[in-house]
Coordinates of N, CA and C in Angstrom, one line a residue:
X17 N 15.3 -38.9 190.1 CA 16.3 -38.4 191.0 C 15.8 -37.0 191.5
X18 N 16.0 -36.8 192.8 CA 15.5 -35.6 193.4 C 16.4 -34.4 192.9
X19 N 15.7 -33.3 192.6 CA 16.3 -32.1 192.2 C 17.2 -31.5 193.3
X20 N 16.7 -31.8 194.6 CA 17.4 -31.3 195.7 C 18.9 -31.7 195.8
X21 N 19.2 -32.9 195.3 CA 20.6 -33.3 195.3 C 21.5 -32.2 194.5
X22 N 21.1 -31.9 193.3 CA 21.9 -31.0 192.5 C 21.9 -29.6 193.1
X23 N 20.7 -29.1 193.5 CA 20.6 -27.8 194.1 C 21.5 -27.6 195.3
X24 N 21.4 -28.6 196.2 CA 22.2 -28.6 197.4 C 23.7 -28.7 197.1
X25 N 24.1 -29.4 196.1 CA 25.5 -29.5 195.7 C 26.0 -28.2 195.2
X26 N 25.2 -27.4 194.4 CA 25.6 -26.1 194.0 C 25.8 -25.2 195.2
X27 N 24.9 -25.3 196.2 CA 25.0 -24.5 197.5 C 26.2 -24.8 198.2
X28 N 26.6 -26.1 198.3 CA 27.9 -26.5 199.0 C 29.1 -25.9 198.3
X29 N 29.1 -26.0 196.9 CA 30.2 -25.4 196.2 C 30.3 -23.9 196.4
X30 N 29.1 -23.2 196.4 CA 29.1 -21.8 196.6 C 29.6 -21.4 198.0
X31 N 29.3 -22.2 199.0 CA 29.8 -21.9 200.4 C 31.3 -22.1 200.5
X32 N 31.8 -23.1 199.7 CA 33.3 -23.3 199.6 C 34.0 -22.1 199.1
X33 N 33.4 -21.5 198.1 CA 34.0 -20.2 197.5 C 33.9 -19.1 198.5
X34 N 32.7 -19.1 199.2 CA 32.6 -18.0 200.3 C 33.6 -18.1 201.3
X35 N 33.9 -19.3 201.8 CA 35.0 -19.5 202.8 C 36.4 -19.2 202.2
X36 N 36.6 -19.6 201.0 CA 37.9 -19.2 200.3 C 38.1 -17.7 200.3
X37 N 37.0 -17.0 199.9 CA 37.1 -15.5 199.8 C 37.3 -14.9 201.2
X38 N 36.6 -15.4 202.2 CA 36.7 -14.9 203.6 C 38.1 -15.2 204.1
X39 N 38.7 -16.4 203.8 CA 40.0 -16.8 204.3 C 41.0 -15.8 203.7
X40 N 40.9 -15.5 202.4 CA 41.8 -14.5 201.8 C 41.7 -13.2 202.4
X41 N 40.5 -12.7 202.7 CA 40.4 -11.4 203.4 C 41.1 -11.4 204.8
X42 N 40.9 -12.5 205.5 CA 41.5 -12.6 206.9 C 43.0 -12.7 206.8
X43 N 43.5 -13.4 205.8 CA 44.9 -13.6 205.6 C 45.6 -12.2 205.3
X44 N 44.9 -11.3 204.7 CA 45.4 -10.0 204.4 C 45.0 -8.9 205.3
X45 N 44.7 -9.2 206.6 CA 44.2 -8.2 207.5 C 45.3 -7.2 207.8
X46 N 46.6 -7.6 207.7 CA 47.7 -6.7 207.9 C 48.4 -6.3 206.7
X47 N 47.8 -6.5 205.5 CA 48.5 -6.1 204.2 C 48.2 -4.7 203.9
X48 N 49.3 -3.9 203.7 CA 49.2 -2.5 203.4 C 48.3 -2.2 202.2
X49 N 47.3 -1.4 202.3 CA 46.5 -1.0 201.2 C 45.6 -2.0 200.7
X50 N 45.4 -3.2 201.4 CA 44.6 -4.2 200.9 C 43.1 -3.8 200.9
X51 N 42.3 -4.2 199.9 CA 40.9 -4.0 199.9 C 40.2 -5.3 199.9
X52 N 39.3 -5.5 200.8 CA 38.6 -6.7 201.0 C 37.7 -7.0 199.8
X53 N 37.4 -8.2 199.6 CA 36.5 -8.6 198.5 C 35.2 -9.2 199.0
X54 N 34.1 -8.9 198.3 CA 32.8 -9.5 198.6 C 32.4 -10.3 197.4
X55 N 32.0 -11.6 197.7 CA 31.6 -12.5 196.6 C 30.1 -12.4 196.4
X56 N 29.7 -12.3 195.1 CA 28.3 -12.2 194.7 C 27.8 -13.5 194.1
X57 N 26.5 -13.8 194.5 CA 25.9 -15.0 194.1 C 24.6 -14.7 193.3
X58 N 24.2 -15.6 192.5 CA 22.9 -15.5 191.7 C 22.3 -16.9 191.6
X59 N 20.9 -16.9 191.6 CA 20.2 -18.2 191.5 C 20.3 -18.7 190.1
X60 N 20.2 -20.0 189.9 CA 20.3 -20.6 188.6 C 18.9 -20.7 188.0
X61 N 18.8 -21.3 186.8 CA 17.6 -21.4 186.0 C 16.5 -22.1 186.8
X62 N 15.3 -21.8 186.5 CA 14.1 -22.3 187.2 C 13.4 -23.3 186.3
X63 N 12.9 -24.4 186.9 CA 12.0 -25.3 186.2 C 10.6 -24.8 186.4
X64 N 10.0 -24.3 185.3 CA 8.7 -23.6 185.4 C 7.6 -24.7 185.1
X65 N 6.9 -25.1 186.1 CA 5.8 -26.0 185.9 C 4.6 -25.2 185.4
X66 N 4.3 -24.0 186.0 CA 3.2 -23.2 185.6 C 3.7 -21.7 185.7
X67 N 3.7 -21.0 184.6 CA 4.2 -19.6 184.6 C 3.2 -18.7 185.3
X68 N 3.7 -17.7 186.0 CA 2.8 -16.7 186.6 C 1.9 -16.0 185.5
X69 N 0.6 -15.9 185.8 CA -0.3 -15.2 184.8 C -0.9 -16.2 183.8
X70 N -0.6 -17.5 184.0 CA -1.3 -18.5 183.2 C -2.8 -18.6 183.5
X71 N -3.5 -19.1 182.5 CA -5.0 -19.3 182.7 C -5.2 -20.6 183.5
X72 N -6.1 -20.5 184.5 CA -6.5 -21.7 185.3 C -7.6 -22.4 184.5
X73 N -8.0 -23.5 185.1 CA -9.0 -24.4 184.5 C -10.4 -23.6 184.2
X74 N -10.7 -22.7 185.1 CA -11.9 -22.0 185.0 C -11.8 -20.7 184.2
X75 N -10.6 -20.5 183.6 CA -10.3 -19.3 182.8 C -9.8 -18.1 183.5
X76 N -9.6 -18.2 184.8 CA -9.1 -17.1 185.5 C -7.5 -17.0 185.4
X77 N -7.0 -15.8 185.6 CA -5.5 -15.6 185.5 C -4.9 -16.0 186.9
X78 N -4.0 -16.9 186.9 CA -3.3 -17.3 188.1 C -2.4 -16.1 188.6
X79 N -2.5 -15.7 189.8 CA -1.7 -14.6 190.3 C -0.2 -15.1 190.6
X80 N 0.0 -16.4 190.7 CA 1.3 -16.9 190.9 C 1.6 -18.1 190.1
X81 N 2.8 -18.5 189.9 CA 3.1 -19.7 189.1 C 3.8 -20.7 190.0
X82 N 4.2 -21.8 189.4 CA 5.0 -22.9 190.1 C 6.3 -23.0 189.4
X83 N 7.3 -22.5 190.2 CA 8.7 -22.6 189.6 C 9.6 -23.1 190.7
X84 N 10.5 -24.1 190.3 CA 11.4 -24.7 191.3 C 12.8 -24.4 190.8
X85 N 13.6 -23.8 191.7 CA 15.0 -23.4 191.3 C 16.0 -24.5 191.2
X86 N 17.1 -24.2 190.6 CA 18.1 -25.2 190.4 C 19.4 -25.0 191.2
X87 N 19.3 -24.0 192.1 CA 20.5 -23.8 193.0 C 21.1 -22.4 192.8
X88 N 22.4 -22.3 193.0 CA 23.1 -21.1 193.1 C 24.4 -21.2 192.4
X89 N 24.9 -20.0 191.9 CA 26.3 -20.0 191.3 C 26.9 -18.6 191.7
X90 N 28.2 -18.6 191.8 CA 29.0 -17.4 192.0 C 29.2 -16.7 190.7
X91 N 28.9 -15.4 190.8 CA 28.9 -14.6 189.5 C 30.1 -13.6 189.5
X92 N 30.7 -13.4 190.7 CA 31.9 -12.5 190.7 C 32.3 -12.0 192.1
X93 N 33.4 -11.4 192.2 CA 33.9 -10.8 193.4 C 34.0 -9.3 193.3
X94 N 33.6 -8.5 194.2 CA 33.7 -7.1 194.2 C 34.6 -6.6 195.2
X95 N 35.6 -5.8 194.8 CA 36.5 -5.2 195.7 C 35.9 -4.0 196.4
X96 N 35.9 -3.9 197.7 CA 35.3 -2.8 198.4 C 36.5 -1.8 198.8
X97 N 36.4 -0.6 198.2 CA 37.5 0.4 198.3 C 37.2 1.4 199.4
X98 N 36.7 0.9 200.5 CA 36.5 1.8 201.7 C 37.9 2.1 202.2
X99 N 38.1 3.3 202.8 CA 39.3 3.7 203.3 C 39.9 2.9 204.5
X100 N 41.2 2.5 204.4 CA 41.8 1.8 205.5 C 42.4 2.8 206.5
X101 N 42.7 2.3 207.7 CA 43.2 3.2 208.7 C 44.6 3.5 208.4
X102 N 45.0 4.9 208.4 CA 46.3 5.3 208.2 C 47.2 5.1 209.5
X103 N 48.4 4.6 209.3 CA 49.3 4.4 210.4 C 50.6 5.1 210.1
X104 N 51.1 5.9 211.1 CA 52.3 6.6 210.9 C 53.5 5.7 211.0
X105 N 54.5 5.9 210.1 CA 55.7 5.1 210.0 C 56.9 6.0 210.3
X106 N 56.8 7.3 210.0 CA 58.0 8.2 210.2 C 59.0 8.1 209.1
X107 N 58.7 7.4 208.0 CA 59.6 7.2 206.9 C 59.2 8.2 205.8
X108 N 60.1 9.1 205.4 CA 59.8 10.2 204.5 C 59.2 9.7 203.1
X109 N 59.6 8.6 202.6 CA 59.1 8.1 201.3 C 57.8 7.4 201.4
X110 N 57.3 7.1 202.6 CA 56.0 6.5 202.7 C 54.9 7.5 202.6
X111 N 53.8 7.0 201.8 CA 52.7 7.9 201.6 C 51.4 7.1 201.7
X112 N 50.3 7.7 202.2 CA 49.0 7.2 202.2 C 48.1 8.1 201.5
X113 N 47.1 7.5 200.8 CA 46.1 8.3 200.0 C 44.8 8.4 200.9
X114 N 44.4 9.6 201.2 CA 43.2 9.8 201.9 C 42.1 10.2 200.9
X115 N 41.3 9.2 200.5 CA 40.3 9.5 199.5 C 40.5 8.6 198.3
X116 N 40.0 8.9 197.1 CA 40.1 8.1 195.9 C 41.4 8.3 195.2
X117 N 41.8 7.2 194.5 CA 43.0 7.3 193.7 C 43.9 6.2 193.9
X118 N 44.9 6.0 193.0 CA 45.9 5.0 193.1 C 47.2 5.6 192.7
X119 N 48.3 5.1 193.2 CA 49.6 5.4 192.7 C 49.8 4.6 191.4
X120 N 50.4 5.2 190.4 CA 50.7 4.5 189.2 C 52.2 4.1 189.2
X121 N 52.5 2.9 188.9 CA 53.8 2.4 188.9 C 54.1 1.6 187.6
X122 N 55.4 1.6 187.2 CA 55.7 0.9 185.9 C 57.0 0.1 186.1
X123 N 57.1 -1.0 185.4 CA 58.3 -1.8 185.3 C 58.4 -2.3 183.9
X124 N 59.3 -1.7 183.1 CA 59.4 -2.0 181.7 C 58.1 -1.6 181.0
X125 N 57.4 -2.6 180.3 CA 56.2 -2.3 179.6 C 55.0 -2.5 180.5
X126 N 55.2 -2.9 181.7 CA 54.1 -3.2 182.6 C 53.7 -2.0 183.4
X127 N 52.4 -1.7 183.3 CA 51.8 -0.6 184.1 C 50.8 -1.1 185.1
X128 N 51.0 -0.7 186.3 CA 50.1 -1.2 187.4 C 49.7 0.0 188.3
X129 N 48.8 -0.3 189.2 CA 48.3 0.7 190.1 C 48.2 0.1 191.5
X130 N 48.4 0.9 192.5 CA 48.4 0.4 193.9 C 48.0 1.4 194.9
X131 N 47.5 1.0 196.0 CA 47.2 1.8 197.2 C 48.3 1.7 198.2
X132 N 49.2 0.8 198.0 CA 50.3 0.6 198.9 C 51.4 1.7 198.6
X133 N 51.5 2.6 199.6 CA 52.5 3.7 199.4 C 53.8 3.5 200.1
X134 N 54.2 2.3 200.4 CA 55.4 2.0 201.0 C 56.6 2.0 200.0
X135 N 56.8 3.3 199.5 CA 57.9 3.4 198.6 C 59.2 3.7 199.3
X136 N 60.3 3.4 198.5 CA 61.7 3.6 199.0 C 62.5 4.1 197.8
X137 N 63.8 4.4 198.0 CA 64.6 4.8 196.9 C 65.6 3.7 196.5
X138 N 65.7 3.5 195.2 CA 66.7 2.5 194.7 C 68.1 3.1 194.6
X139 N 69.0 2.4 194.0 CA 70.4 2.8 194.0 C 70.6 4.1 193.1
X140 N 69.6 4.4 192.3 CA 69.7 5.7 191.5 C 68.9 6.8 192.1
X141 N 68.4 6.6 193.3 CA 67.6 7.7 193.9 C 66.2 7.8 193.4
X142 N 65.8 6.8 192.6 CA 64.4 6.8 192.1 C 63.4 6.1 193.1
X143 N 62.2 6.7 193.2 CA 61.2 6.2 194.1 C 60.6 4.9 193.5
X144 N 60.7 3.8 194.3 CA 60.2 2.5 193.8 C 59.4 1.8 194.9
X145 N 58.6 0.8 194.5 CA 57.9 0.0 195.5 C 58.7 -1.2 195.9
X146 N 58.2 -2.1 196.7 CA 59.0 -3.2 197.2 C 59.4 -4.1 196.1
X147 N 58.7 -4.2 194.9 CA 59.1 -5.0 193.8 C 59.9 -4.3 192.8
X148 N 60.3 -3.1 193.0 CA 61.2 -2.3 192.1 C 60.4 -1.6 191.0
X149 N 59.1 -1.5 191.1 CA 58.3 -0.8 190.2 C 58.5 0.7 190.4
X150 N 58.8 1.5 189.3 CA 59.0 2.9 189.5 C 57.7 3.7 189.6
X151 N 57.7 4.6 190.5 CA 56.5 5.5 190.6 C 56.5 6.4 189.4
X152 N 55.3 6.5 188.8 CA 55.1 7.2 187.6 C 54.1 8.4 187.8
X153 N 54.4 9.6 187.5 CA 55.7 10.1 186.9 C 56.9 9.8 187.9
X154 N 58.1 9.6 187.3 CA 59.2 9.3 188.1 C 59.6 10.4 189.0
X155 N 60.0 10.0 190.2 CA 60.5 10.9 191.2 C 61.9 10.5 191.6
X156 N 62.9 11.3 191.4 CA 64.3 11.1 191.7 C 64.8 12.0 192.7
X157 N 65.3 11.5 193.8 CA 65.8 12.3 194.9 C 67.4 12.2 194.9
X158 N 68.1 13.4 194.7 CA 69.5 13.3 194.8 C 70.1 12.8 196.1
X159 N 71.2 12.1 196.0 CA 71.8 11.5 197.2 C 72.1 12.5 198.3
X160 N 72.5 13.7 197.9 CA 72.8 14.7 198.9 C 71.6 15.5 199.4
X161 N 70.4 15.1 199.0 CA 69.2 15.9 199.4 C 68.9 15.6 200.9
X162 N 68.3 16.6 201.5 CA 67.9 16.4 202.9 C 66.5 17.0 203.0
X163 N 65.9 16.8 204.2 CA 64.5 17.4 204.5 C 63.5 17.1 203.3
X164 N 63.4 15.9 202.9 CA 62.4 15.5 201.9 C 61.0 15.8 202.4
X165 N 60.2 16.5 201.6 CA 58.9 16.8 202.0 C 57.9 16.5 200.8
X166 N 56.8 15.9 201.1 CA 55.8 15.7 200.1 C 54.5 16.3 200.6
X167 N 54.0 17.3 199.9 CA 52.8 18.0 200.4 C 51.5 17.1 200.2
X168 N 50.4 17.6 200.7 CA 49.1 16.9 200.5 C 48.7 16.9 199.1
X169 N 49.2 17.8 198.3 CA 48.8 17.9 196.9 C 49.9 17.2 196.0
X170 N 50.8 16.5 196.6 CA 51.8 15.7 195.8 C 53.0 16.5 195.4
X171 N 53.3 17.7 195.9 CA 54.5 18.4 195.5 C 55.7 17.9 196.3
X172 N 56.7 17.5 195.6 CA 57.9 16.9 196.2 C 59.0 18.1 196.3
X173 N 59.5 18.3 197.5 CA 60.6 19.3 197.7 C 61.6 18.7 198.6
X174 N 62.8 19.3 198.5 CA 63.9 18.8 199.4 C 65.0 20.0 199.4
X175 N 66.0 19.8 200.2 CA 67.1 20.8 200.3 C 68.4 20.2 199.9
X176 N 69.2 20.9 199.2 CA 70.6 20.6 198.9 C 71.5 21.7 199.3
X177 N 72.4 21.4 200.3 CA 73.3 22.4 200.8 C 72.5 23.6 201.4
X178 N 71.3 23.4 202.0 CA 70.5 24.4 202.5 C 69.6 25.2 201.6
X179 N 69.7 24.8 200.3 CA 68.9 25.5 199.3 C 67.7 24.6 198.9
X180 N 66.5 25.1 199.0 CA 65.3 24.4 198.8 C 65.1 24.2 197.3
X181 N 64.7 23.0 196.9 CA 64.4 22.6 195.5 C 63.0 22.0 195.4
X182 N 62.3 22.4 194.4 CA 61.0 21.8 194.2 C 61.1 20.8 193.1
X183 N 60.7 19.5 193.4 CA 60.8 18.5 192.4 C 59.5 18.3 191.7
X184 N 59.3 17.1 191.1 CA 58.1 16.8 190.3 C 56.9 16.6 191.3
X185 N 55.7 16.7 190.7 CA 54.4 16.5 191.4 C 53.9 15.1 191.3
X186 N 53.7 14.4 192.3 CA 53.1 13.1 192.3 C 51.7 13.1 191.8
X187 N 51.3 12.3 190.9 CA 49.9 12.2 190.4 C 49.3 10.9 190.8
X188 N 47.9 11.0 190.8 CA 47.1 9.9 191.2 C 46.2 9.5 190.0
X189 N 45.9 8.2 189.9 CA 45.1 7.7 188.9 C 43.7 7.3 189.5
X190 N 42.7 7.7 188.8 CA 41.3 7.2 189.2 C 40.7 6.5 188.0
X191 N 39.6 5.7 188.3 CA 38.9 4.9 187.3 C 37.4 5.1 187.5
X192 N 36.7 5.0 186.4 CA 35.2 5.1 186.5 C 34.7 4.0 187.3
X193 N 35.3 2.8 187.2 CA 34.8 1.6 187.9 C 36.0 0.9 188.5
X194 N 36.5 1.3 189.7 CA 37.7 0.7 190.3 C 37.5 -0.8 190.6
X195 N 36.2 -1.2 190.8 CA 35.9 -2.6 191.1 C 36.3 -3.5 189.9
X196 N 36.4 -2.9 188.7 CA 36.7 -3.6 187.5 C 38.2 -3.8 187.3
X197 N 39.0 -3.3 188.2 CA 40.5 -3.5 188.1 C 40.8 -5.0 188.3
X198 N 41.8 -5.5 187.7 CA 42.3 -6.9 187.9 C 43.4 -6.9 188.9
X199 N 43.2 -7.8 190.0 CA 44.2 -8.0 191.0 C 45.3 -8.9 190.3
X200 N 46.6 -8.5 190.5 CA 47.6 -9.3 190.0 C 48.6 -9.7 191.1
X201 N 48.2 -9.4 192.3 CA 49.1 -9.8 193.5 C 50.1 -8.7 193.7
X202 N 50.8 -8.8 194.8 CA 51.8 -7.8 195.3 C 51.2 -6.4 195.5
X203 N 49.9 -6.4 195.9 CA 49.2 -5.1 196.1 C 49.0 -4.3 194.8
X204 N 49.0 -5.0 193.7 CA 48.9 -4.3 192.4 C 47.7 -4.6 191.7
X205 N 47.2 -3.6 190.9 CA 46.0 -3.8 190.1 C 46.4 -3.4 188.6
X206 N 45.7 -4.0 187.7 CA 45.9 -3.6 186.3 C 44.5 -3.1 185.7
X207 N 44.7 -2.2 184.8 CA 43.5 -1.7 184.1 C 42.9 -2.7 183.2
X208 N 41.5 -2.7 183.1 CA 40.8 -3.6 182.2 C 39.7 -2.8 181.5
X209 N 39.1 -3.5 180.5 CA 38.0 -2.8 179.8 C 36.9 -2.5 180.8
X210 N 36.7 -3.3 181.8 CA 35.6 -3.0 182.8 C 35.9 -1.8 183.7
X211 N 37.2 -1.6 184.0 CA 37.5 -0.5 184.9 C 37.5 0.9 184.1
X212 N 37.6 0.8 182.8 CA 37.7 2.1 182.1 C 39.2 2.6 182.1
X213 N 39.5 3.5 181.2 CA 40.9 4.0 181.2 C 41.2 4.9 182.4
X214 N 42.5 5.0 182.7 CA 43.0 5.8 183.9 C 42.7 7.3 183.7
X215 N 42.4 8.0 184.7 CA 42.2 9.4 184.7 C 43.2 10.0 185.7
X216 N 44.3 10.5 185.1 CA 45.4 11.0 185.9 C 45.1 12.5 186.4
X217 N 45.5 12.8 187.6 CA 45.3 14.1 188.1 C 46.1 14.4 189.3
X218 N 46.1 15.6 189.8 CA 46.9 16.0 191.0 C 46.1 15.6 192.2
X219 N 46.8 15.2 193.3 CA 46.1 14.9 194.5 C 45.3 16.2 195.0
X220 N 44.1 15.9 195.6 CA 43.3 17.0 196.1 C 42.5 17.8 195.1
X221 N 42.6 17.4 193.8 CA 41.9 18.1 192.8 C 41.0 17.1 192.0
X222 N 39.9 17.6 191.4 CA 39.0 16.8 190.6 C 38.6 15.4 191.1
X223 N 38.4 15.4 192.4 CA 37.9 14.1 193.1 C 39.0 13.2 193.6
X224 N 40.3 13.6 193.3 CA 41.4 12.8 193.8 C 41.6 13.0 195.3
X225 N 42.1 11.9 196.0 CA 42.4 12.0 197.4 C 43.6 12.8 197.6
X226 N 43.9 13.1 198.9 CA 45.1 13.8 199.2 C 46.2 12.8 199.8
X227 N 47.4 13.3 199.8 CA 48.5 12.4 200.2 C 49.0 12.8 201.6
X228 N 49.2 11.8 202.4 CA 49.8 12.0 203.8 C 51.2 11.4 203.8
X229 N 52.2 12.2 203.9 CA 53.5 11.7 204.0 C 53.8 11.1 205.3
X230 N 54.7 10.1 205.3 CA 55.1 9.3 206.5 C 54.0 8.5 207.1
X231 N 52.9 8.2 206.3 CA 51.8 7.3 206.7 C 51.7 6.2 205.7
X232 N 51.1 5.1 206.1 CA 50.7 4.0 205.2 C 49.2 3.7 205.5
X233 N 48.5 3.4 204.5 CA 47.1 3.0 204.6 C 47.0 1.5 204.9
X234 N 46.3 1.2 206.0 CA 46.2 -0.2 206.4 C 45.1 -0.9 205.6
X235 N 45.0 -2.2 205.8 CA 43.9 -3.0 205.2 C 42.5 -2.6 205.7
X236 N 41.5 -2.7 204.9 CA 40.2 -2.3 205.3 C 39.3 -3.5 205.8
X237 N 40.0 -4.6 206.0 CA 39.3 -5.9 206.4 C 38.9 -5.7 207.9
X238 N 37.7 -6.0 208.2 CA 37.1 -6.0 209.5 C 37.0 -7.4 210.0
X239 N 37.9 -7.8 211.0 CA 38.0 -9.2 211.4 C 36.6 -9.7 211.9
X240 N 35.9 -8.9 212.7 CA 34.6 -9.4 213.2 C 33.6 -9.7 212.1
X241 N 33.5 -8.8 211.1 CA 32.6 -9.1 210.0 C 33.0 -10.3 209.2
X242 N 34.3 -10.6 209.1 CA 34.8 -11.7 208.3 C 34.5 -13.0 209.1
X243 N 34.6 -13.0 210.4 CA 34.3 -14.1 211.2 C 32.8 -14.5 211.2
X244 N 32.0 -13.4 211.1 CA 30.5 -13.7 211.0 C 30.3 -14.3 209.6
X245 N 30.9 -13.9 208.6 CA 30.7 -14.5 207.3 C 31.2 -15.9 207.3
X246 N 32.3 -16.2 208.0 CA 32.8 -17.5 208.1 C 31.8 -18.5 208.7
X247 N 31.3 -18.0 209.8 CA 30.3 -18.8 210.5 C 29.0 -19.1 209.7
X248 N 28.6 -18.0 209.0 CA 27.4 -18.1 208.2 C 27.6 -19.1 207.0
X249 N 28.8 -19.0 206.4 CA 29.1 -20.0 205.3 C 29.2 -21.4 205.8
X250 N 29.8 -21.6 207.0 CA 29.9 -22.9 207.6 C 28.5 -23.5 207.9
X251 N 27.6 -22.7 208.4 CA 26.3 -23.2 208.7 C 25.5 -23.5 207.5
X252 N 25.6 -22.6 206.5 CA 24.9 -22.9 205.2 C 25.4 -24.2 204.5
X253 N 26.7 -24.4 204.6 CA 27.3 -25.6 204.1 C 26.7 -26.9 204.8
X254 N 26.6 -26.8 206.1 CA 26.0 -27.9 206.9 C 24.6 -28.1 206.5
X255 N 23.8 -27.1 206.3 CA 22.4 -27.2 206.0 C 22.2 -27.8 204.6
X256 N 23.0 -27.4 203.7 CA 22.9 -28.0 202.3 C 23.3 -29.5 202.4
X257 N 24.3 -29.9 203.2 CA 24.6 -31.3 203.3 C 23.5 -32.1 203.9
X258 N 22.8 -31.4 204.9 CA 21.6 -32.1 205.5 C 20.5 -32.3 204.5
X259 N 20.3 -31.3 203.6 CA 19.3 -31.4 202.5 C 19.6 -32.7 201.6
X260 N 20.9 -32.9 201.3 CA 21.2 -34.1 200.5 C 20.9 -35.3 201.3
X261 N 21.3 -35.3 202.6 CA 21.0 -36.5 203.5 C 19.5 -36.7 203.6
X262 N 18.7 -35.7 203.7 CA 17.2 -35.8 203.7 C 16.7 -36.4 202.4
X263 N 17.2 -36.0 201.3 CA 16.8 -36.5 200.0 C 17.2 -38.0 199.9
X264 N 18.4 -38.4 200.4 CA 18.8 -39.8 200.4 C 17.9 -40.6 201.2
X265 N 17.4 -40.1 202.4 CA 16.5 -40.9 203.2 C 15.2 -41.0 202.6
X266 N 14.7 -40.0 201.8 CA 13.4 -40.1 201.1 C 13.5 -41.1 200.1
X267 N 14.6 -41.2 199.3 CA 14.7 -42.2 198.3 C 14.8 -43.6 198.9
X268 N 15.5 -43.7 200.0 CA 15.6 -45.0 200.7 C 14.2 -45.4 201.1
X269 N 13.4 -44.5 201.7 CA 12.0 -44.9 202.1 C 11.2 -45.3 200.9
X270 N 11.3 -44.6 199.8 CA 10.6 -44.9 198.6 C 11.0 -46.3 198.1
X271 N 12.2 -46.6 198.1 CA 12.7 -47.9 197.6 C 12.2 -49.1 198.5
X272 N 12.1 -48.8 199.8 CA 11.5 -49.8 200.7 C 10.1 -50.1 200.4
X273 N 9.3 -49.0 200.0 CA 7.9 -49.3 199.7 C 7.8 -50.2 198.4
X274 N 8.7 -50.0 197.5 CA 8.7 -50.8 196.3 C 8.9 -52.3 196.6
X275 N 9.8 -52.5 197.6 CA 10.0 -53.9 198.0 C 8.8 -54.5 198.6

C-alpha cells in the first residue's frame, strides 16, 4: 500500500482543523476582547531508509540520507494577544486595557480572567461582567453616587452629594505565558500550570497596561488574513485529495500490469 495514502489523509485532517480554527476566528470578529488563535503543525515520524552520515559502498560518508515522512499532525493552538482596536461606548463602567494584563473576576470558587471590560453594576452596586462574575478586587458603587471616574491607573472615584470619594483601585493580572491560559468561553480564561501563577499589580506599573474608561477593546481578528488562511487551507485540502487520487491511479495501473 502506498505511504502517500496515509500521509495525504493526515494532511486532509490537518486542513480540516485549520478551517475550523479560521472559522472560529471569523465568527468572533466582533467579540469584545477576543484574541485570535493560530494553529501549529508538526511533521510526523520518518521512515529512514538511509540515515545521513552513513557510510557508502566505497567507504565515503554520505552527505544526505533517505527519509520519507509520514504526514502532519496538529500540536496546539496559540492565542495571539495583539492589541485590539478600542471603541468608545460612553458607558462609565466600561473599560479597555491598553497593553498587557487581564481583569480578574470571580464567581463563588471560580476564578477567571478576561480582556472584556464591558462591566456593569448589579442590584447591590457591585461591578460585574455579563455573566455576573464579580470584578476582583470588588468595586462597589453606592446608588446615590454620581460622576463615576476610573483613572488610567485604576483609581475609582465618585461623588456623593457633591463630595468626592476615592474608592478601591482596580488591579490587573499578568502571566509569564499568557498563551498557556485555558479558554473556557464567555471571553474568560483560566490559569493553568503552563501559564504560570497570576501576577497582580496596578495598571500602568510593572509592565501592566493602562485603563481607558468608557472604551471597550475590540477583537484583534483581521478578516483579510483569515480569508487568506481559509483559501490556503482549502487549496491544501484539494491537493492532498489529489495525491490520494494519484496513488489510486498508480495502484490501478500496477494491477492492470499484473493481469
